[in-house]
Coordinates of C-alpha atoms in Angstrom, one line a residue:
X1 CA -48.7 -40.2 7.4
X2 CA -47.3 -37.1 9.2
X3 CA -48.9 -34.1 10.8
X4 CA -46.6 -31.0 10.7
X5 CA -46.1 -28.2 13.1
X6 CA -48.9 -25.7 13.3
X7 CA -46.3 -23.0 13.6
X8 CA -45.5 -23.5 9.9
X9 CA -49.2 -23.1 9.0
X10 CA -49.4 -19.8 11.0
X11 CA -46.2 -18.5 9.5
X12 CA -47.5 -19.3 6.0
X13 CA -50.8 -17.5 6.7
X14 CA -48.9 -14.5 8.1
X15 CA -46.7 -14.3 4.9
X16 CA -49.9 -14.5 2.7
X17 CA -51.5 -11.6 4.6
X18 CA -48.4 -9.5 4.4
X19 CA -48.0 -10.1 0.7
X20 CA -51.6 -9.2 -0.2
X21 CA -51.8 -6.2 2.1
X22 CA -48.4 -4.9 1.1
X23 CA -47.6 -4.0 4.6
X24 CA -44.1 -3.0 3.7
X25 CA -42.6 -1.9 0.4
X26 CA -40.0 -4.1 -1.4
X27 CA -36.5 -4.1 0.0
X28 CA -34.7 -1.1 -1.5
X29 CA -31.0 -0.2 -1.8
X30 CA -30.8 1.6 1.5
X31 CA -32.4 -1.2 3.4
X32 CA -30.4 -3.9 1.5
X33 CA -27.2 -2.1 2.4
X34 CA -28.2 -2.0 6.0
X35 CA -28.1 -5.8 6.1
X36 CA -24.3 -5.7 5.9
X37 CA -21.6 -4.5 8.3
X38 CA -18.7 -2.4 7.6
X39 CA -16.7 -5.3 6.0
X40 CA -19.7 -6.4 3.9
X41 CA -20.6 -9.5 5.9
X42 CA -24.2 -10.1 6.5
X43 CA -25.4 -8.6 9.8
X44 CA -28.8 -10.2 9.4
X45 CA -29.5 -14.0 9.2
X46 CA -30.2 -15.7 5.7
X47 CA -33.6 -16.8 7.1
X48 CA -34.5 -13.1 8.1
X49 CA -33.7 -11.9 4.5
X50 CA -35.4 -14.8 2.7
X51 CA -38.7 -14.3 4.8
X52 CA -38.6 -10.6 3.9
X53 CA -38.1 -11.4 0.2
X54 CA -41.0 -13.8 0.4
X55 CA -43.3 -11.2 2.0
X56 CA -42.1 -8.1 0.3
X57 CA -40.0 -8.7 -2.7
X58 CA -37.0 -6.9 -4.0
X59 CA -36.6 -3.5 -5.6
X60 CA -35.2 -3.8 -9.1
X61 CA -32.1 -1.8 -8.0
X62 CA -31.1 -4.6 -5.5
X63 CA -32.4 -7.6 -7.5
X64 CA -29.0 -8.5 -9.2
X65 CA -26.9 -8.5 -6.1
X66 CA -29.6 -10.3 -4.0
X67 CA -30.0 -12.9 -6.7
X68 CA -26.3 -13.7 -6.5
X69 CA -26.8 -14.6 -2.8
X70 CA -30.1 -16.4 -3.4
X71 CA -28.7 -18.5 -6.2
X72 CA -25.4 -19.4 -4.5
X73 CA -23.3 -17.3 -7.0
X74 CA -22.0 -15.6 -3.7
X75 CA -21.7 -17.2 -0.3
X76 CA -24.0 -15.9 2.4
X77 CA -20.9 -15.8 4.6
X78 CA -18.7 -13.7 2.3
X79 CA -17.1 -10.4 2.9
X80 CA -17.2 -7.6 0.2
X81 CA -13.6 -8.3 -0.7
X82 CA -14.3 -12.0 -1.1
X83 CA -17.3 -11.3 -3.3
X84 CA -15.0 -9.1 -5.6
X85 CA -12.7 -12.1 -5.8
X86 CA -15.6 -14.5 -6.6
X87 CA -16.9 -12.2 -9.3
X88 CA -13.3 -11.9 -10.9
X89 CA -13.1 -15.7 -10.8
X90 CA -16.5 -16.2 -12.4
X91 CA -15.6 -13.7 -15.2
X92 CA -12.2 -15.6 -15.7
X93 CA -13.9 -19.0 -15.8
X94 CA -16.5 -17.9 -18.1
X95 CA -13.8 -16.7 -20.5
X96 CA -12.0 -20.1 -20.2
X97 CA -15.3 -21.8 -21.1
X98 CA -15.9 -19.6 -24.1
X99 CA -12.4 -20.3 -25.3
X100 CA -12.8 -24.0 -24.9
X101 CA -16.1 -24.0 -26.7
X102 CA -14.5 -22.2 -29.7
X103 CA -11.8 -24.9 -29.8
X104 CA -14.2 -27.8 -29.7
X105 CA -16.9 -26.4 -31.9
X106 CA -15.6 -27.8 -35.1
X107 CA -15.4 -31.2 -33.5
X108 CA -19.0 -30.9 -32.2
X109 CA -20.2 -29.8 -35.6
X110 CA -18.5 -32.7 -37.4
X111 CA -19.1 -35.5 -35.0
X112 CA -22.1 -34.8 -32.9
X113 CA -25.5 -34.7 -34.7
X114 CA -27.2 -33.7 -31.5
X115 CA -25.1 -30.5 -31.3
X116 CA -26.1 -29.4 -34.7
X117 CA -29.8 -30.1 -34.1
X118 CA -29.7 -28.3 -30.8
X119 CA -27.8 -25.4 -32.4
X120 CA -30.5 -25.2 -35.1
X121 CA -33.3 -25.4 -32.4
X122 CA -31.6 -22.5 -30.4
X123 CA -31.3 -20.3 -33.6
X124 CA -34.9 -21.0 -34.5
X125 CA -36.3 -20.2 -31.0
X126 CA -34.3 -17.0 -30.8
X127 CA -35.4 -15.9 -34.3
X128 CA -39.0 -16.2 -33.1
X129 CA -38.4 -14.3 -29.9
X130 CA -40.0 -10.9 -29.7
X131 CA -37.2 -8.8 -28.4
X132 CA -38.7 -5.2 -28.4
X133 CA -40.5 -3.3 -25.7
X134 CA -43.8 -1.5 -26.3
X135 CA -41.9 1.5 -27.6
X136 CA -39.9 -0.5 -30.1
X137 CA -36.6 -0.5 -28.3
X138 CA -34.5 -3.6 -28.5
X139 CA -34.5 -5.4 -25.2
X140 CA -31.8 -8.1 -25.7
X141 CA -28.8 -9.0 -27.9
X142 CA -29.9 -12.1 -29.6
X143 CA -26.2 -13.1 -30.6
X144 CA -25.3 -13.0 -26.9
X145 CA -28.4 -14.9 -26.0
X146 CA -27.5 -17.6 -28.6
X147 CA -23.9 -17.8 -27.2
X148 CA -25.1 -18.2 -23.6
X149 CA -27.5 -21.0 -24.6
X150 CA -25.0 -22.9 -26.7
X151 CA -22.4 -22.6 -23.9
X152 CA -24.9 -23.8 -21.3
X153 CA -25.7 -26.8 -23.6
X154 CA -22.1 -27.8 -23.9
X155 CA -21.1 -27.3 -20.3
X156 CA -24.3 -28.3 -18.4
X157 CA -24.7 -32.1 -19.0
X158 CA -27.6 -32.3 -16.7
X159 CA -29.8 -29.7 -18.3
X160 CA -29.9 -30.1 -22.0
X161 CA -31.4 -27.3 -24.0
X162 CA -35.2 -27.5 -24.1
X163 CA -37.7 -25.1 -25.8
X164 CA -38.3 -22.2 -23.5
X165 CA -34.9 -21.8 -22.1
X166 CA -34.3 -19.0 -24.5
X167 CA -37.1 -17.0 -22.8
X168 CA -35.7 -17.8 -19.4
X169 CA -32.2 -16.7 -20.2
X170 CA -33.5 -13.6 -21.9
X171 CA -34.8 -12.6 -18.4
X172 CA -31.3 -13.1 -16.9
X173 CA -29.8 -11.0 -19.6
X174 CA -32.2 -8.2 -18.9
X175 CA -31.5 -8.3 -15.2
X176 CA -27.6 -8.1 -15.3
X177 CA -24.9 -6.2 -17.0
X178 CA -22.3 -8.8 -18.0
X179 CA -22.3 -12.0 -20.1
X180 CA -20.6 -14.0 -17.4
X181 CA -23.3 -13.0 -14.9
X182 CA -26.1 -14.1 -17.3
X183 CA -24.5 -17.4 -17.8
X184 CA -23.5 -18.3 -14.1
X185 CA -26.8 -17.0 -12.6
X186 CA -28.8 -19.2 -15.1
X187 CA -26.6 -22.2 -14.0
X188 CA -27.0 -21.6 -10.4
X189 CA -30.7 -20.9 -10.8
X190 CA -31.1 -24.3 -12.2
X191 CA -29.2 -26.0 -9.5
X192 CA -30.9 -24.0 -6.7
X193 CA -34.4 -24.8 -7.9
X194 CA -33.3 -28.5 -8.1
X195 CA -33.7 -28.4 -11.9
X196 CA -37.4 -28.3 -11.4
X197 CA -38.0 -26.8 -14.8
X198 CA -35.8 -29.4 -16.7
X199 CA -38.0 -32.0 -18.5
X200 CA -35.9 -35.0 -17.9
X201 CA -35.2 -34.1 -14.2
X202 CA -37.8 -32.2 -12.4
X203 CA -40.8 -31.6 -14.4
X204 CA -42.3 -35.2 -14.2
X205 CA -41.7 -35.1 -10.5
X206 CA -43.5 -31.9 -10.2
X207 CA -46.5 -33.2 -12.1
X208 CA -46.6 -36.4 -10.0
X209 CA -46.6 -34.3 -6.7
X210 CA -49.2 -32.0 -8.1
X211 CA -51.5 -34.9 -8.7
X212 CA -50.9 -36.1 -5.2
X213 CA -51.5 -32.7 -3.7
X214 CA -54.8 -32.3 -5.6
X215 CA -55.9 -35.7 -4.3
X216 CA -55.1 -34.8 -0.7
X217 CA -56.5 -31.3 -0.6
X218 CA -59.3 -31.5 -3.2
X219 CA -60.5 -35.1 -3.7
X220 CA -63.6 -34.0 -5.7
X221 CA -61.5 -32.0 -8.2
X222 CA -59.0 -34.9 -8.3
X223 CA -61.7 -37.3 -9.3
X224 CA -63.0 -35.0 -12.1
X225 CA -59.4 -34.5 -13.3
X226 CA -58.9 -38.2 -13.5
X227 CA -61.8 -38.6 -15.9
X228 CA -60.2 -35.9 -18.1
X229 CA -57.3 -38.1 -18.9
X230 CA -53.9 -36.4 -18.9
X231 CA -55.1 -33.0 -18.0
X232 CA -52.6 -32.5 -15.2
X233 CA -49.7 -34.2 -17.1
X234 CA -50.3 -31.7 -20.0
X235 CA -49.5 -28.8 -17.7
X236 CA -45.8 -29.5 -18.1
X237 CA -45.2 -26.1 -19.8
X238 CA -46.0 -24.3 -16.5
X239 CA -43.0 -25.9 -15.0
X240 CA -40.7 -25.9 -18.0
X241 CA -41.0 -22.1 -18.2
X242 CA -41.3 -21.5 -14.4
X243 CA -44.8 -19.9 -15.2
X244 CA -43.2 -17.1 -17.2
X245 CA -46.0 -16.8 -19.7
X246 CA -48.7 -16.5 -17.0
X247 CA -47.7 -13.1 -15.7
X248 CA -48.4 -9.6 -16.9
X249 CA -44.9 -8.3 -16.5
X250 CA -41.2 -9.4 -16.2
X251 CA -41.3 -7.9 -12.8
X252 CA -44.0 -10.3 -11.9
X253 CA -41.8 -13.3 -13.2
X254 CA -38.7 -12.2 -11.2
X255 CA -40.9 -11.8 -8.1
X256 CA -42.0 -15.4 -8.3
X257 CA -38.6 -16.7 -9.2
X258 CA -36.9 -15.0 -6.3
X259 CA -39.4 -16.5 -3.9
X260 CA -38.6 -20.0 -5.4
X261 CA -35.0 -19.2 -4.7
X262 CA -35.6 -18.4 -1.1
X263 CA -36.9 -21.9 -0.3
X264 CA -39.7 -20.1 1.7
X265 CA -42.2 -21.1 2.9
X266 CA -41.0 -24.6 1.7
X267 CA -39.1 -26.5 -1.0
X268 CA -40.7 -27.0 -4.3
X269 CA -43.0 -24.1 -3.9
X270 CA -43.7 -24.3 -7.7
X271 CA -46.1 -27.1 -7.1
X272 CA -48.2 -25.1 -4.7
X273 CA -48.2 -22.2 -7.2
X274 CA -49.5 -24.7 -10.0
X275 CA -52.1 -26.0 -7.5
X276 CA -53.2 -22.4 -6.9
X277 CA -53.5 -21.8 -10.6
X278 CA -55.6 -24.9 -11.2
X279 CA -57.9 -23.7 -8.4
X280 CA -58.7 -20.6 -10.6
X281 CA -60.4 -22.9 -13.1
X282 CA -61.8 -25.4 -10.6
X283 CA -65.4 -24.1 -10.2
X284 CA -65.9 -23.7 -14.0
X285 CA -64.4 -27.1 -14.6
X286 CA -66.8 -28.8 -12.2
X287 CA -69.9 -26.7 -13.0
X288 CA -69.6 -27.2 -16.7
X289 CA -68.2 -30.9 -16.4
X290 CA -65.3 -29.7 -18.6
X291 CA -63.3 -32.4 -20.4
X292 CA -59.4 -32.7 -20.0
X293 CA -58.8 -30.6 -23.2
X294 CA -61.2 -27.8 -22.0
X295 CA -59.5 -27.7 -18.7
X296 CA -56.2 -27.5 -20.4
X297 CA -57.3 -24.8 -22.6
X298 CA -58.8 -22.8 -19.6
X299 CA -55.4 -23.2 -17.7
X300 CA -53.5 -21.9 -20.8
X301 CA -55.7 -18.9 -20.8
X302 CA -54.5 -18.0 -17.3
X303 CA -52.4 -15.0 -18.3
X304 CA -51.7 -11.5 -17.0
X305 CA -51.6 -12.8 -13.4
X306 CA -50.4 -10.8 -10.4
X307 CA -47.3 -12.4 -8.8
X308 CA -48.2 -11.2 -5.3
X309 CA -51.7 -12.6 -5.4
X310 CA -50.5 -15.9 -6.7
X311 CA -47.6 -16.2 -4.1
X312 CA -50.2 -15.3 -1.4
X313 CA -52.6 -17.9 -2.6
X314 CA -49.8 -20.6 -2.7
X315 CA -48.8 -19.6 0.9
X316 CA -52.4 -20.3 1.9
X317 CA -52.2 -23.7 0.3
X318 CA -49.2 -24.4 2.2
X319 CA -50.9 -23.5 5.4
X320 CA -53.8 -25.8 4.6
X321 CA -51.3 -28.6 3.8
X322 CA -49.5 -28.3 7.1
X323 CA -52.8 -29.0 8.9
X324 CA -53.3 -32.3 7.1
X325 CA -52.0 -35.8 7.6
X326 CA -49.4 -35.7 4.9
X327 CA -48.1 -38.9 3.1
X328 CA -44.4 -39.5 3.3
X329 CA -43.5 -38.7 -0.4
X330 CA -45.3 -35.3 -0.3
X331 CA -43.7 -34.4 3.0
X332 CA -40.3 -35.3 1.8
X333 CA -40.9 -33.3 -1.4
X334 CA -41.9 -30.0 0.3
X335 CA -39.7 -30.3 3.4

């Protein structure tokens, strides 16, 4: 068991306050450009930028470029000219992957049943995807979306296609201009978040750590959840979709995702987010002695959330956690 530094707790509380009170507006284009010198090297530290993103967020006009740093698409140490070369290489490598895929597709179709099944699943999911804004304007190109998902499935052996990836990739397509950016940003996002949204890699670990966190911070609720067999384990869609369906707007989803990419205030912040969402139904669950199914239904009804409020609540949970005697597995998971 380990007690962690009180400075971490104070920093998390400060971030929570800044987020809620919106003391400073999101980082806009003028401020973002001021972070670089005349050669395009960062004049501010990575930590400075990540803390500001946690506390303030990013203006839509700088989100694409900032995410390229946050995901690892660009190196934090790169110059402007080096980034132009990186982007050209990413574009070229994407084209090579597309050509390779076209060559091996007949082989995959004839010899690999999993490929045909996955392709059919992707087509079915995309067909159901609502792709229009409130005014009826088409938001995404479904053919390009399908191509990205199939290419990702063939090239990324760690993260096989799973239901929900089509919704996630749609948000990347909406954010960037070019197909190669959509593809690479999604790959780097999965890596940077330690594949936490992938069922066979990170989701189970997230659920186990969520159970451990509830037991440490809220023993009464933990005991109630144990009686409602499987309630926490049934929350896997939260992690599979990175909470995408819980928010009122795409901007809120991007806001949370960019905080996850910063690694601030800790690793695996998504579990603190899930804990904060569970706390929203805690009082009702205990007062009404809700069953596991009823708790799950209440959790599924958590929609139209505000990202800043949720991030702030999760920062406060982190501050509380820092003041506890933390078991080794939880400490390793968050730090």
